[in-house]
């Protein structure tokens, strides 16, 4: 049976030469690289049909795995739509976790033992983070915030999927204190209580296959063909399981350019080393994008070509060129979400639009704006981490201290933020006395010191601030209490600045809308719920990760600024010589761009709170140009430049033809330098 002809005559689907080659690649190891919108699910299901129709393949001996339940359901729906009723028995589609669970059940039954209870299932749903919270308290003596628990859960899963132990230093994720002890204690607690999490299912299955030759031969002998969808999301541990099972007919479908789950252990190197691991294997490509316009495909292609760890692909589309990618720079961050709301209000109801973002702070700011404008939307986001954000907590505590000078908790969490150099011993003594005015107690303790006048002034500022509306209080905190300057001292570069300015801008939106302090503080407590809106299915607010695998008529990417998208951590790693996190950020931006069918608009505000914002370096590729770089730092207007003699200035322009830059210094005016001069770390620092 000619499956391509069947699809053309019965379903109106004409396969391209590349698609047909993949469908008819019946034997041997194959890696199929599929650009976004290439019809890979159709090709994968058609290949299974070809095996069954023309090679007598028993569907029960075809193992088809994917990363998510939704992916498995999508393949099953696609099979039913294309080939339902054509064969007496349909193939099964499974997640790799479900497959491993069945394997463990078989292993346990053979040994007469019981499997551990699953932490994330049934009555134990959410149990992983509860247990991690318990262990975190044991290790640190402190309660972990939701944000810390979320990071800890991701870090533990990453270690398991990358086959790392807590005692390995290189490769361990950062940002989780005492990760080695946390991982060791968490593992011990699960063992003591007979528990396992989803990552353990993979680890235990791999271990069982390694230790039991009988299980390995039985499992491997059960399947003639193994097909893996979304192979770029497969971890090193999952690759190990596949290696133990496959017998020369492994079909991997994926795209290393869309590998965006590195924080969960996704290992695109498994695809990049395919030819090295399987010298007899074939590398096939699906390079036609059926989804996006020519403008979107070209812009996305220019962007992803900047990555080094990838296969070259000549992505193209037969769709019209369409509108150029829109890049909006000439606006302040305070205007951005309102301008996005304007676009959504004008959108016809029959079209779909997704507003995609990198961090939850953008989602909260957007949701807040749309709710105030009465624009319904749909969002799957649930845990955005806003309440546990450091800046939100610090601003909240300063406001609480102004409202109640005797608030011990607010004072304990904010005395060191006040611009009056309070000694730690004085702060602790004041807290021990339990006075109604903690700063007054500190002042009496320190009245003979030179900073007593400054403490008195801060008390007066706080007293006056308590009488102001919320927006005035925030402005006082940023200005008179020098919080903005303190944040500026904390950040090591422009990237951190973009991140904290974005957060302060969202806070400003909340403050401007609140009638009084109580309402403002309540709105911050309820900020996580702003995405719980009346649902309108054609307008979606989503992180890029949650939008993976979806497509929309229009896509808007918000907050495309340095430090936000790409995130500051990735840029810091890049400055230190590690390009891997930045390459994943670029893949994430590429994934966001390629969700668009007809129109793509990118917002990159140029300023916030009177400070310049640097546009995301990804915009230059998307817009058809490249920003000149110096040791990985894009030389874009607004970049801060520190000079050993002239002080701090702002880059005005960079001329790569002449090899010079112009920097505007605060006190010394505009100065010209060569690019080579900028490379001297004894004289210049770019941040």
mmCIF file of N, CA, C and O in Angstrom, residues 269-302:
data_model
loop_
_atom_site.group_PDB
_atom_site.id
_atom_site.type_symbol
_atom_site.label_atom_id
_atom_site.label_comp_id
_atom_site.label_asym_id
_atom_site.label_seq_id
_atom_site.Cartn_x
_atom_site.Cartn_y
_atom_site.Cartn_z
ATOM 1 N N UNK A 269 22.478 17.347 23.313
ATOM 2 C CA UNK A 269 23.707 16.690 22.849
ATOM 3 C C UNK A 269 23.434 15.259 22.384
ATOM 4 O O UNK A 269 24.177 14.721 21.567
ATOM 5 N N UNK A 270 22.357 14.650 22.905
ATOM 6 C CA UNK A 270 22.003 13.310 22.456
ATOM 7 C C UNK A 270 21.688 13.275 20.971
ATOM 8 O O UNK A 270 21.943 12.266 20.294
ATOM 9 N N UNK A 271 21.127 14.375 20.452
ATOM 10 C CA UNK A 271 20.889 14.475 19.012
ATOM 11 C C UNK A 271 22.158 14.885 18.278
ATOM 12 O O UNK A 271 22.454 14.381 17.189
ATOM 13 N N UNK A 272 22.917 15.799 18.884
ATOM 14 C CA UNK A 272 24.105 16.323 18.213
ATOM 15 C C UNK A 272 25.180 15.252 18.024
ATOM 16 O O UNK A 272 25.994 15.340 17.107
ATOM 17 N N UNK A 273 25.183 14.246 18.887
ATOM 18 C CA UNK A 273 26.192 13.185 18.770
ATOM 19 C C UNK A 273 25.607 11.913 18.150
ATOM 20 O O UNK A 273 26.178 10.831 18.290
ATOM 21 N N UNK A 274 24.480 12.028 17.474
ATOM 22 C CA UNK A 274 23.816 10.868 16.881
ATOM 23 C C UNK A 274 24.747 10.118 15.931
ATOM 24 O O UNK A 274 24.877 8.890 16.006
ATOM 25 N N UNK A 275 25.383 10.828 15.000
ATOM 26 C CA UNK A 275 26.252 10.167 14.012
ATOM 27 C C UNK A 275 27.473 9.551 14.670
ATOM 28 O O UNK A 275 27.985 8.518 14.223
ATOM 29 N N UNK A 276 27.926 10.165 15.759
ATOM 30 C CA UNK A 276 29.072 9.618 16.490
ATOM 31 C C UNK A 276 28.688 8.325 17.205
ATOM 32 O O UNK A 276 29.450 7.344 17.192
ATOM 33 N N UNK A 277 27.510 8.305 17.820
ATOM 34 C CA UNK A 277 27.066 7.122 18.552
ATOM 35 C C UNK A 277 26.558 6.018 17.624
ATOM 36 O O UNK A 277 26.629 4.834 17.970
ATOM 37 N N UNK A 278 26.029 6.406 16.468
ATOM 38 C CA UNK A 278 25.458 5.430 15.524
ATOM 39 C C UNK A 278 25.991 5.715 14.126
ATOM 40 O O UNK A 278 25.303 6.335 13.297
ATOM 41 N N UNK A 279 27.226 5.305 13.842
ATOM 42 C CA UNK A 279 27.860 5.633 12.553
ATOM 43 C C UNK A 279 27.066 5.159 11.343
ATOM 44 O O UNK A 279 27.176 5.749 10.262
ATOM 45 N N UNK A 280 26.277 4.095 11.496
ATOM 46 C CA UNK A 280 25.500 3.581 10.365
ATOM 47 C C UNK A 280 24.136 4.258 10.247
ATOM 48 O O UNK A 280 23.378 3.959 9.317
ATOM 49 N N UNK A 281 23.826 5.136 11.184
ATOM 50 C CA UNK A 281 22.517 5.780 11.168
ATOM 51 C C UNK A 281 22.398 6.835 10.076
ATOM 52 O O UNK A 281 23.392 7.328 9.538
ATOM 53 N N UNK A 282 21.147 7.190 9.756
ATOM 54 C CA UNK A 282 20.885 8.186 8.728
ATOM 55 C C UNK A 282 20.340 9.465 9.358
ATOM 56 O O UNK A 282 19.559 9.425 10.315
ATOM 57 N N UNK A 283 20.749 10.581 8.786
ATOM 58 C CA UNK A 283 20.274 11.892 9.226
ATOM 59 C C UNK A 283 19.364 12.458 8.138
ATOM 60 O O UNK A 283 19.800 12.700 7.010
ATOM 61 N N UNK A 284 18.093 12.641 8.463
ATOM 62 C CA UNK A 284 17.122 13.206 7.530
ATOM 63 C C UNK A 284 16.604 14.530 8.089
ATOM 64 O O UNK A 284 16.673 14.779 9.301
ATOM 65 N N UNK A 285 16.071 15.356 7.183
ATOM 66 C CA UNK A 285 15.583 16.668 7.614
ATOM 67 C C UNK A 285 14.220 16.964 7.008
ATOM 68 O O UNK A 285 13.933 16.570 5.877
ATOM 69 N N UNK A 286 13.405 17.666 7.798
ATOM 70 C CA UNK A 286 12.174 18.289 7.310
ATOM 71 C C UNK A 286 12.387 19.789 7.435
ATOM 72 O O UNK A 286 12.353 20.333 8.542
ATOM 73 N N UNK A 287 12.616 20.470 6.325
ATOM 74 C CA UNK A 287 13.021 21.877 6.370
ATOM 75 C C UNK A 287 11.937 22.843 5.902
ATOM 76 O O UNK A 287 12.124 24.052 5.983
ATOM 77 N N UNK A 288 10.803 22.329 5.438
ATOM 78 C CA UNK A 288 9.739 23.235 5.002
ATOM 79 C C UNK A 288 8.801 23.530 6.165
ATOM 80 O O UNK A 288 8.263 22.627 6.799
ATOM 81 N N UNK A 289 8.627 24.814 6.429
ATOM 82 C CA UNK A 289 7.713 25.275 7.474
ATOM 83 C C UNK A 289 6.366 25.577 6.823
ATOM 84 O O UNK A 289 6.257 26.478 5.996
ATOM 85 N N UNK A 290 5.342 24.799 7.171
ATOM 86 C CA UNK A 290 4.005 24.989 6.605
ATOM 87 C C UNK A 290 3.186 25.992 7.421
ATOM 88 O O UNK A 290 2.075 26.344 7.028
ATOM 89 N N UNK A 291 3.724 26.431 8.541
ATOM 90 C CA UNK A 291 2.967 27.252 9.491
ATOM 91 C C UNK A 291 3.119 28.747 9.239
ATOM 92 O O UNK A 291 2.129 29.476 9.173
ATOM 93 N N UNK A 292 4.346 29.219 9.146
ATOM 94 C CA UNK A 292 4.620 30.652 9.254
ATOM 95 C C UNK A 292 4.845 31.315 7.903
ATOM 96 O O UNK A 292 5.196 30.659 6.913
ATOM 97 N N UNK A 293 4.700 32.639 7.897
ATOM 98 C CA UNK A 293 4.964 33.419 6.693
ATOM 99 C C UNK A 293 6.466 33.481 6.422
ATOM 100 O O UNK A 293 7.295 33.169 7.289
ATOM 101 N N UNK A 294 6.796 33.941 5.216
ATOM 102 C CA UNK A 294 8.200 34.056 4.847
ATOM 103 C C UNK A 294 8.967 34.997 5.755
ATOM 104 O O UNK A 294 10.139 34.753 6.088
ATOM 105 N N UNK A 295 8.329 36.083 6.183
ATOM 106 C CA UNK A 295 9.011 37.054 7.050
ATOM 107 C C UNK A 295 9.374 36.432 8.392
ATOM 108 O O UNK A 295 10.477 36.635 8.912
ATOM 109 N N UNK A 296 8.444 35.663 8.967
ATOM 110 C CA UNK A 296 8.703 35.034 10.265
ATOM 111 C C UNK A 296 9.780 33.961 10.136
ATOM 112 O O UNK A 296 10.707 33.884 10.953
ATOM 113 N N UNK A 297 9.691 33.122 9.091
ATOM 114 C CA UNK A 297 10.675 32.053 8.905
ATOM 115 C C UNK A 297 12.072 32.632 8.706
ATOM 116 O O UNK A 297 13.058 32.147 9.275
ATOM 117 N N UNK A 298 12.185 33.706 7.904
ATOM 118 C CA UNK A 298 13.492 34.308 7.648
ATOM 119 C C UNK A 298 14.078 34.917 8.921
ATOM 120 O O UNK A 298 15.262 34.735 9.224
ATOM 121 N N UNK A 299 13.256 35.636 9.679
ATOM 122 C CA UNK A 299 13.747 36.275 10.903
ATOM 123 C C UNK A 299 14.174 35.231 11.930
ATOM 124 O O UNK A 299 15.230 35.356 12.563
ATOM 125 N N UNK A 300 13.360 34.197 12.099
ATOM 126 C CA UNK A 300 13.703 33.145 13.057
ATOM 127 C C UNK A 300 14.962 32.403 12.619
ATOM 128 O O UNK A 300 15.803 32.034 13.451
ATOM 129 N N UNK A 301 15.102 32.192 11.318
ATOM 130 C CA UNK A 301 16.291 31.509 10.813
ATOM 131 C C UNK A 301 17.559 32.300 11.056
ATOM 132 O O UNK A 301 18.606 31.737 11.404
ATOM 133 N N UNK A 302 17.478 33.622 10.875
ATOM 134 C CA UNK A 302 18.653 34.460 11.154
ATOM 135 C C UNK A 302 19.042 34.389 12.622
ATOM 136 O O UNK A 302 20.230 34.375 12.977
#
